Structures are given as structure tokens and as C-alpha cells.
Amino acid sequence: MSTASAWEWAVVFYDRTLQNWQHYKMQPVGYAHDCQLVEKLPVEEWDIPLPAVVTPSKVWEW
């Protein structure tokens, strides 16, 4: 399996796993390192946004 196809599979799995999270009593949270901060990410119509991301120095909530 190529790196690109493995990445694509992971993205599809993430979106399908989280597509119905609002129906459950849970709130998904992303975890990242501070060095992974970027100004903007590309967004696709099927993307599932996370309501919060936690880094060692800050909790980002939308």
C-alpha cells in the first residue's frame, strides 16, 4: 500500500467514524503538538470538523 493510499484510507475512516457523533453523548477532541499548528487547512465537503483540539500549551475550541 502506498503512503498516499494509506493516508486517504485514514482520512475516510476518520470522517466515517465521526459522521454521527452528535447523536451520542460525546464530543470528539483532537490532540496535537504545538509544532503542528497551521494557519489554514484545506476543507472538503465531507470533512467532519472537530469542536476542540488540545495541544500541550492550549485548548482550541470552536
Coordinates of N, CA and C in Angstrom, one line a residue:
M1 N 0.9 -1.2 0.0 CA 0.0 0.0 0.0 C 0.9 1.2 0.0
S2 N 0.6 2.2 -0.9 CA 1.4 3.4 -1.0 C 1.1 4.3 0.2
T3 N 2.0 5.2 0.5 CA 1.8 6.2 1.6 C 0.5 7.0 1.3
A4 N 0.3 7.5 0.1 CA -0.8 8.3 -0.3 C -2.1 7.5 0.0
S5 N -2.2 6.3 -0.5 CA -3.4 5.5 -0.3 C -3.7 5.2 1.2
A6 N -2.6 5.0 1.9 CA -2.8 4.7 3.4 C -3.4 6.0 4.0
W7 N -2.8 7.1 3.7 CA -3.3 8.4 4.2 C -4.8 8.6 3.8
E8 N -5.1 8.4 2.6 CA -6.5 8.6 2.1 C -7.5 7.6 2.9
W9 N -7.0 6.4 3.1 CA -7.9 5.5 3.9 C -8.1 6.0 5.3
A10 N -7.0 6.5 5.9 CA -7.1 7.0 7.3 C -8.1 8.2 7.3
V11 N -8.1 9.1 6.4 CA -9.0 10.2 6.3 C -10.4 9.8 6.2
V12 N -10.7 8.8 5.3 CA -12.0 8.3 5.1 C -12.5 7.7 6.3
F13 N -11.7 6.9 7.0 CA -12.1 6.2 8.2 C -12.4 7.2 9.3
Y14 N -11.6 8.2 9.4 CA -11.9 9.3 10.4 C -13.3 9.9 10.2
D15 N -13.5 10.4 8.9 CA -14.8 11.0 8.6 C -16.0 10.1 8.8
R16 N -15.9 8.9 8.5 CA -17.0 7.9 8.6 C -17.2 7.6 10.1
T17 N -16.1 7.5 10.9 CA -16.3 7.2 12.3 C -17.0 8.4 13.0
L18 N -16.7 9.6 12.7 CA -17.2 10.8 13.4 C -18.5 11.4 12.8
Q19 N -19.0 10.8 11.7 CA -20.1 11.5 11.0 C -21.3 11.6 11.8
N20 N -21.6 10.8 12.8 CA -22.8 10.8 13.6 C -22.5 11.1 15.1
W21 N -21.4 11.7 15.4 CA -21.0 11.9 16.8 C -22.0 12.8 17.5
Q22 N -22.8 13.7 16.9 CA -23.7 14.5 17.5 C -24.9 13.7 18.1
H23 N -25.1 12.5 17.6 CA -26.2 11.6 18.1 C -25.9 10.9 19.4
Y24 N -24.7 11.0 19.8 CA -24.2 10.3 21.0 C -23.8 11.4 22.1
K25 N -23.8 11.0 23.3 CA -23.4 11.9 24.4 C -21.9 11.9 24.5
M26 N -21.2 12.4 23.5 CA -19.8 12.5 23.5 C -19.4 13.7 22.6
Q27 N -18.2 14.2 22.8 CA -17.6 15.2 22.0 C -16.2 14.8 21.6
P28 N -16.0 14.6 20.3 CA -14.6 14.2 20.0 C -13.7 15.3 20.1
V29 N -12.5 15.0 20.5 CA -11.4 16.0 20.7 C -10.2 15.5 19.9
G30 N -9.5 16.5 19.2 CA -8.3 16.2 18.6 C -7.1 16.5 19.5
Y31 N -6.0 15.8 19.4 CA -4.8 16.0 20.1 C -3.7 16.3 19.1
A32 N -2.9 17.3 19.4 CA -1.8 17.6 18.5 C -0.6 18.3 19.3
H33 N 0.5 18.3 18.7 CA 1.7 19.0 19.2 C 1.6 20.5 18.8
D34 N 2.2 21.4 19.6 CA 2.2 22.8 19.2 C 2.9 23.0 17.8
C35 N 3.8 22.2 17.5 CA 4.5 22.4 16.2 C 3.7 22.0 15.0
Q36 N 2.5 21.5 15.2 CA 1.6 21.1 14.1 C 0.6 22.2 13.8
L37 N 0.7 23.3 14.5 CA -0.2 24.4 14.2 C 0.0 25.0 12.8
V38 N -1.1 25.2 12.1 CA -1.0 25.8 10.7 C -2.1 26.9 10.7
E39 N -1.9 27.8 9.8 CA -2.9 28.9 9.7 C -4.2 28.4 9.1
K40 N -4.1 27.5 8.1 CA -5.3 27.1 7.4 C -5.2 25.7 6.8
L41 N -6.2 24.9 6.8 CA -6.2 23.6 6.3 C -7.2 23.6 5.1
P42 N -6.9 22.7 4.1 CA -7.9 22.6 3.0 C -9.1 21.8 3.6
V43 N -10.3 22.2 3.2 CA -11.6 21.6 3.7 C -12.3 21.0 2.5
E44 N -12.8 19.8 2.7 CA -13.6 19.1 1.7 C -15.1 19.1 2.2
E45 N -16.0 18.9 1.3 CA -17.4 18.9 1.7 C -17.8 17.8 2.7
W46 N -17.0 16.7 2.7 CA -17.3 15.5 3.5 C -16.5 15.6 4.9
D47 N -15.7 16.6 5.1 CA -14.9 16.7 6.3 C -15.8 16.9 7.5
I48 N -15.4 16.3 8.6 CA -16.1 16.4 9.9 C -15.2 17.2 10.8
P49 N -15.6 18.5 11.1 CA -14.8 19.3 11.9 C -14.8 18.9 13.4
L50 N -13.7 19.0 14.1 CA -13.7 18.7 15.5 C -14.0 20.0 16.3
P51 N -14.8 19.8 17.3 CA -15.2 21.0 18.1 C -14.0 21.5 19.0
A52 N -13.0 20.7 19.2 CA -11.9 21.1 20.0 C -10.6 20.4 19.7
V53 N -9.5 21.0 19.8 CA -8.2 20.4 19.7 C -7.3 20.8 20.9
V54 N -6.7 19.8 21.5 CA -5.8 20.1 22.6 C -4.4 19.9 22.3
T55 N -3.6 21.0 22.6 CA -2.1 20.9 22.5 C -1.5 21.0 23.9
P56 N -0.2 20.8 24.0 CA 0.4 20.9 25.3 C 0.2 22.3 26.0
S57 N 0.1 23.4 25.1 CA 0.0 24.7 25.7 C -1.4 25.4 25.6
K58 N -2.3 24.8 24.9 CA -3.6 25.4 24.7 C -4.7 24.4 24.4
V59 N -5.9 24.8 24.7 CA -7.1 24.1 24.2 C -7.8 25.0 23.2
W60 N -7.9 24.5 22.0 CA -8.6 25.3 20.9 C -10.0 24.8 20.8
E61 N -11.0 25.7 20.9 CA -12.4 25.3 20.8 C -13.1 26.2 19.8
W62 N -14.0 25.5 19.0 CA -14.8 26.3 18.0 C -16.2 26.1 18.3

